[in-house]
Amino acid sequence: MPAVDLTRLRFQIEELFSFLEKPGFFHLHLKDLFSLYAHRALRIGDSARPSSMIPQYQLPDPVLRQIKLDLPKFLKEDNDNALSLADELWEDPYFEIKQLAIFILNHAAAKDPESVISRIKSWLIPDLDQIVVVELLSSGTQNLREIYPQTWETLMGSYLADEKPKMISFGLQGLTAGVERGSVLNLPAIYRMISPILQYPMEASYNRLIDLMEALSRRSPTETAFFLRQTLAISDSPETVRVIKQVLPFFSGDIQKDLRTLVVK
């Protein structure tokens, strides 16, 4: 992996961007650029992400950072071309190229949220690698969350309403990303969406549900504790109690003590 000469890198990116209106050629030159800077000793998975088997270039940070810094001004000029470029890059097997497709998709959401939603639904499939799922549901939906919050809520709600556990998990992960990034302001809407799931939790979605409850407890412990009390009052499922017992450590002081009296007999 060669050292990154920023001046040289900027020239290389400028040349790459000359192909922006030809997605196929852009894709080919992007692969050449990433191959040039790749850490060839680490191409599958990542020691920091042991569960991932998606191939990765293991690029030095300045490469993607500079591309993402320079790219938005070009994306604003032609949204349709940006979407075509995202479609082209998404088909690549490497994580960093999919990551750039997601970055482009997020920028396109500002002008065309419906086209972005259709792609998210198409891209988000059950066997998608987890690190790509995280990237798509966090970075890929940022503009939807911030500019079209009700549209984003509807999208997440559609996953939560699905019968398939994997789809429900996607919805929970999407909500968690929004809460953690601070871009979700309507917490009552999230409580309403997850209420049926917490009342009758499925084991397949336990971990995702607990991750979301942790994020909510950090964001608003008082509101989240109130929501949990309400849920315990209307749910007769022992699984609900089991989940809430597991989230008790996320609260401190009197809030944790109060909730504990409701679930520990």
Short mmCIF file of C-alpha atoms in Angstrom, two decimals:
data_model
loop_
_atom_site.label_atom_id
_atom_site.label_comp_id
_atom_site.label_asym_id
_atom_site.label_seq_id
_atom_site.Cartn_x
_atom_site.Cartn_y
_atom_site.Cartn_z
CA MET A 1 0.00 0.00 0.00
CA PRO A 2 1.77 3.18 -1.14
CA ALA A 3 1.93 6.26 1.04
CA VAL A 4 -0.70 8.83 0.17
CA ASP A 5 0.62 11.92 -1.56
CA LEU A 6 -2.37 14.25 -1.26
CA THR A 7 -1.40 16.38 -4.25
CA ARG A 8 -1.12 13.30 -6.44
CA LEU A 9 -4.35 11.91 -5.01
CA ARG A 10 -6.24 15.09 -5.92
CA PHE A 11 -5.02 14.85 -9.50
CA GLN A 12 -6.09 11.20 -9.62
CA ILE A 13 -9.54 12.07 -8.28
CA GLU A 14 -9.88 14.92 -10.77
CA GLU A 15 -9.18 12.46 -13.56
CA LEU A 16 -11.67 10.00 -12.06
CA PHE A 17 -14.38 12.66 -11.95
CA SER A 18 -13.99 13.30 -15.66
CA PHE A 19 -15.92 10.04 -16.11
CA LEU A 20 -18.85 10.94 -13.84
CA GLU A 21 -21.30 11.12 -16.74
CA LYS A 22 -20.29 7.61 -17.84
CA PRO A 23 -21.01 5.36 -14.83
CA GLY A 24 -19.40 2.26 -16.35
CA PHE A 25 -16.13 4.03 -17.10
CA PHE A 26 -16.21 5.77 -13.71
CA HIS A 27 -16.59 2.37 -12.07
CA LEU A 28 -13.59 0.92 -13.93
CA HIS A 29 -11.33 3.87 -13.09
CA LEU A 30 -12.50 3.83 -9.48
CA LYS A 31 -11.48 0.18 -9.17
CA ASP A 32 -8.09 1.02 -10.65
CA LEU A 33 -7.62 3.84 -8.15
CA PHE A 34 -8.67 1.71 -5.18
CA SER A 35 -6.44 -1.16 -6.32
CA LEU A 36 -3.51 1.24 -6.42
CA TYR A 37 -3.97 2.18 -2.76
CA ALA A 38 -5.23 -1.21 -1.50
CA HIS A 39 -3.64 -3.02 1.41
CA ARG A 40 -3.11 -6.28 -0.43
CA ALA A 41 -2.41 -8.32 2.69
CA LEU A 42 -5.99 -7.76 3.87
CA ARG A 43 -8.62 -8.21 1.18
CA ILE A 44 -11.35 -10.37 2.74
CA GLY A 45 -13.03 -9.23 5.91
CA ASP A 46 -11.27 -7.12 8.48
CA SER A 47 -9.69 -7.84 11.82
CA ALA A 48 -11.90 -5.11 13.29
CA ARG A 49 -15.00 -6.71 11.77
CA PRO A 50 -14.53 -10.48 12.31
CA SER A 51 -18.08 -11.38 11.26
CA SER A 52 -17.74 -9.82 7.80
CA MET A 53 -16.66 -11.77 4.76
CA ILE A 54 -17.21 -9.05 2.15
CA PRO A 55 -14.02 -8.26 0.18
CA GLN A 56 -12.40 -4.97 1.11
CA TYR A 57 -9.58 -2.86 -0.29
CA GLN A 58 -8.50 -1.69 3.18
CA LEU A 59 -7.85 1.81 1.84
CA PRO A 60 -5.92 4.51 3.70
CA ASP A 61 -8.42 6.98 5.17
CA PRO A 62 -7.47 9.95 2.94
CA VAL A 63 -8.58 8.19 -0.26
CA LEU A 64 -12.30 7.82 0.43
CA ARG A 65 -12.32 10.97 2.53
CA GLN A 66 -11.06 13.12 -0.35
CA ILE A 67 -13.47 11.53 -2.83
CA LYS A 68 -16.41 12.18 -0.49
CA LEU A 69 -15.22 15.73 0.08
CA ASP A 70 -15.02 16.56 -3.62
CA LEU A 71 -17.95 14.55 -4.99
CA PRO A 72 -21.08 16.36 -3.68
CA LYS A 73 -20.68 19.47 -5.85
CA PHE A 74 -20.81 17.26 -8.94
CA LEU A 75 -23.75 15.20 -7.66
CA LYS A 76 -25.92 18.29 -7.28
CA GLU A 77 -25.72 19.03 -10.98
CA ASP A 78 -27.48 15.89 -12.27
CA ASN A 79 -29.51 13.83 -9.83
CA ASP A 80 -30.56 11.24 -12.42
CA ASN A 81 -26.94 10.60 -13.34
CA ALA A 82 -26.07 10.35 -9.65
CA LEU A 83 -28.67 7.62 -9.22
CA SER A 84 -27.35 5.78 -12.28
CA LEU A 85 -23.85 6.02 -10.84
CA ALA A 86 -25.06 4.64 -7.50
CA ASP A 87 -26.75 1.72 -9.29
CA GLU A 88 -23.57 0.92 -11.19
CA LEU A 89 -21.33 1.00 -8.11
CA TRP A 90 -23.75 -1.00 -5.97
CA GLU A 91 -23.23 -4.06 -8.17
CA ASP A 92 -19.54 -4.19 -7.25
CA PRO A 93 -18.63 -6.88 -4.66
CA TYR A 94 -16.20 -4.68 -2.69
CA PHE A 95 -17.31 -2.89 0.46
CA GLU A 96 -15.66 0.46 -0.26
CA ILE A 97 -17.34 0.73 -3.66
CA LYS A 98 -20.72 -0.16 -2.19
CA GLN A 99 -19.96 2.42 0.50
CA LEU A 100 -19.50 5.06 -2.18
CA ALA A 101 -22.76 3.97 -3.85
CA ILE A 102 -24.51 4.51 -0.51
CA PHE A 103 -22.87 7.92 -0.11
CA ILE A 104 -24.16 8.95 -3.55
CA LEU A 105 -27.63 7.57 -2.80
CA ASN A 106 -27.86 9.63 0.37
CA HIS A 107 -27.06 12.84 -1.53
CA ALA A 108 -29.67 12.01 -4.18
CA ALA A 109 -32.35 11.79 -1.47
CA ALA A 110 -32.44 15.57 -1.09
CA LYS A 111 -34.03 15.92 -4.55
CA ASP A 112 -35.68 12.55 -5.15
CA PRO A 113 -36.59 10.69 -1.96
CA GLU A 114 -38.91 8.21 -3.68
CA SER A 115 -36.19 6.96 -6.04
CA VAL A 116 -33.88 6.57 -3.08
CA ILE A 117 -36.47 4.62 -1.09
CA SER A 118 -37.06 2.24 -4.00
CA ARG A 119 -33.34 1.52 -4.12
CA ILE A 120 -33.06 1.00 -0.37
CA LYS A 121 -35.88 -1.54 -0.58
CA SER A 122 -34.18 -3.25 -3.50
CA TRP A 123 -30.69 -3.24 -2.00
CA LEU A 124 -31.65 -4.29 1.53
CA ILE A 125 -31.94 -8.05 1.15
CA PRO A 126 -31.71 -10.73 3.88
CA ASP A 127 -28.26 -12.04 2.95
CA LEU A 128 -26.63 -8.60 2.63
CA ASP A 129 -23.39 -8.42 4.64
CA GLN A 130 -23.98 -6.82 8.03
CA ILE A 131 -21.42 -4.03 7.62
CA VAL A 132 -23.17 -2.98 4.41
CA VAL A 133 -26.56 -3.12 6.16
CA VAL A 134 -25.22 -0.79 8.87
CA GLU A 135 -23.80 1.62 6.29
CA LEU A 136 -27.01 1.68 4.25
CA LEU A 137 -29.33 2.18 7.23
CA SER A 138 -27.15 4.83 8.87
CA SER A 139 -25.23 6.86 6.28
CA GLY A 140 -27.56 5.96 3.41
CA THR A 141 -30.69 7.31 5.09
CA GLN A 142 -29.24 10.43 6.71
CA ASN A 143 -30.88 12.92 4.33
CA LEU A 144 -34.17 11.03 4.45
CA ARG A 145 -34.15 11.31 8.25
CA GLU A 146 -33.25 14.98 8.30
CA ILE A 147 -35.14 16.35 5.28
CA TYR A 148 -38.09 13.94 5.02
CA PRO A 149 -38.54 12.54 8.54
CA GLN A 150 -42.10 11.30 7.99
CA THR A 151 -41.05 9.49 4.82
CA TRP A 152 -38.20 7.86 6.73
CA GLU A 153 -40.57 6.87 9.55
CA THR A 154 -42.93 5.28 7.03
CA LEU A 155 -40.05 3.33 5.49
CA MET A 156 -38.87 2.03 8.87
CA GLY A 157 -42.45 1.24 9.84
CA SER A 158 -42.86 -0.88 6.72
CA TYR A 159 -39.95 -3.05 7.84
CA LEU A 160 -41.30 -3.35 11.37
CA ALA A 161 -44.70 -4.41 10.02
CA ASP A 162 -43.18 -7.21 7.93
CA GLU A 163 -43.73 -10.80 9.02
CA LYS A 164 -40.13 -11.82 8.35
CA PRO A 165 -37.81 -11.48 11.38
CA LYS A 166 -34.95 -10.27 9.18
CA MET A 167 -37.03 -7.38 7.85
CA ILE A 168 -38.08 -6.45 11.38
CA SER A 169 -34.41 -6.46 12.38
CA PHE A 170 -33.66 -4.07 9.52
CA GLY A 171 -36.34 -1.70 10.82
CA LEU A 172 -34.92 -1.84 14.35
CA GLN A 173 -31.40 -1.23 13.06
CA GLY A 174 -32.59 1.74 11.03
CA LEU A 175 -34.31 3.27 14.05
CA THR A 176 -31.21 2.68 16.18
CA ALA A 177 -29.03 4.47 13.63
CA GLY A 178 -31.37 7.46 13.62
CA VAL A 179 -31.48 7.70 17.41
CA GLU A 180 -27.72 7.26 17.82
CA ARG A 181 -26.91 9.91 15.24
CA GLY A 182 -29.27 12.38 16.90
CA SER A 183 -31.14 13.08 13.68
CA VAL A 184 -34.44 11.62 14.91
CA LEU A 185 -36.41 14.19 16.87
CA ASN A 186 -39.80 12.47 17.03
CA LEU A 187 -39.16 9.91 19.74
CA PRO A 188 -42.88 9.34 20.45
CA ALA A 189 -43.25 8.08 16.87
CA ILE A 190 -40.49 5.53 17.50
CA TYR A 191 -42.12 4.37 20.72
CA ARG A 192 -45.40 3.87 18.86
CA MET A 193 -43.70 1.91 16.08
CA ILE A 194 -41.89 -0.49 18.39
CA SER A 195 -44.66 -0.91 20.96
CA PRO A 196 -46.21 -3.99 19.28
CA ILE A 197 -42.76 -5.55 18.94
CA LEU A 198 -41.85 -5.02 22.58
CA GLN A 199 -45.23 -6.32 23.73
CA TYR A 200 -44.63 -9.61 21.93
CA PRO A 201 -40.90 -9.79 21.13
CA MET A 202 -39.53 -12.49 18.86
CA GLU A 203 -36.27 -14.12 19.85
CA ALA A 204 -34.83 -13.51 16.38
CA SER A 205 -34.99 -9.75 16.93
CA TYR A 206 -33.95 -9.62 20.61
CA ASN A 207 -30.48 -8.25 20.05
CA ARG A 208 -31.64 -5.52 17.65
CA LEU A 209 -34.46 -4.55 19.99
CA ILE A 210 -32.06 -4.31 22.92
CA ASP A 211 -29.64 -2.21 20.86
CA LEU A 212 -32.48 0.20 20.11
CA MET A 213 -33.56 0.36 23.75
CA GLU A 214 -29.99 1.17 24.74
CA ALA A 215 -29.86 4.01 22.20
CA LEU A 216 -33.23 5.34 23.40
CA SER A 217 -32.21 5.13 27.05
CA ARG A 218 -29.11 7.22 26.32
CA ARG A 219 -31.04 9.73 24.26
CA SER A 220 -33.97 10.17 26.66
CA PRO A 221 -33.90 7.96 29.77
CA THR A 222 -37.01 9.46 31.36
CA GLU A 223 -39.21 9.11 28.28
CA THR A 224 -37.89 5.63 27.56
CA ALA A 225 -38.53 4.46 31.12
CA PHE A 226 -42.09 5.79 30.91
CA PHE A 227 -42.57 3.86 27.67
CA LEU A 228 -41.31 0.67 29.32
CA ARG A 229 -43.71 1.12 32.24
CA GLN A 230 -46.59 1.55 29.82
CA THR A 231 -45.56 -1.57 27.94
CA LEU A 232 -45.40 -3.65 31.12
CA ALA A 233 -48.88 -2.45 32.05
CA ILE A 234 -50.44 -3.72 28.81
CA SER A 235 -48.32 -6.76 27.95
CA ASP A 236 -48.74 -10.18 29.52
CA SER A 237 -45.79 -11.70 27.69
CA PRO A 238 -42.94 -13.08 29.82
CA GLU A 239 -40.66 -12.26 26.87
CA THR A 240 -41.38 -8.56 27.40
CA VAL A 241 -40.21 -8.87 30.99
CA ARG A 242 -37.14 -10.77 29.81
CA VAL A 243 -36.19 -7.99 27.37
CA ILE A 244 -36.74 -5.21 29.90
CA LYS A 245 -34.61 -7.04 32.47
CA GLN A 246 -31.79 -6.99 29.94
CA VAL A 247 -32.08 -3.24 29.37
CA LEU A 248 -32.10 -2.30 33.06
CA PRO A 249 -28.30 -1.70 33.14
CA PHE A 250 -28.76 1.07 30.57
CA PHE A 251 -30.52 3.19 33.20
CA SER A 252 -29.04 4.67 36.33
CA GLY A 253 -30.17 5.60 39.82
CA ASP A 254 -33.84 5.90 40.66
CA ILE A 255 -35.02 5.09 37.12
CA GLN A 256 -33.34 1.69 37.18
CA LYS A 257 -34.56 1.01 40.71
CA ASP A 258 -38.14 1.87 39.77
CA LEU A 259 -38.12 -0.35 36.67
CA ARG A 260 -36.50 -3.19 38.60
CA THR A 261 -39.42 -3.31 41.04
CA LEU A 262 -41.74 -3.95 38.09
CA VAL A 263 -39.83 -6.87 36.58
CA VAL A 264 -38.03 -8.52 39.51
CA LYS A 265 -40.49 -10.18 41.84
#
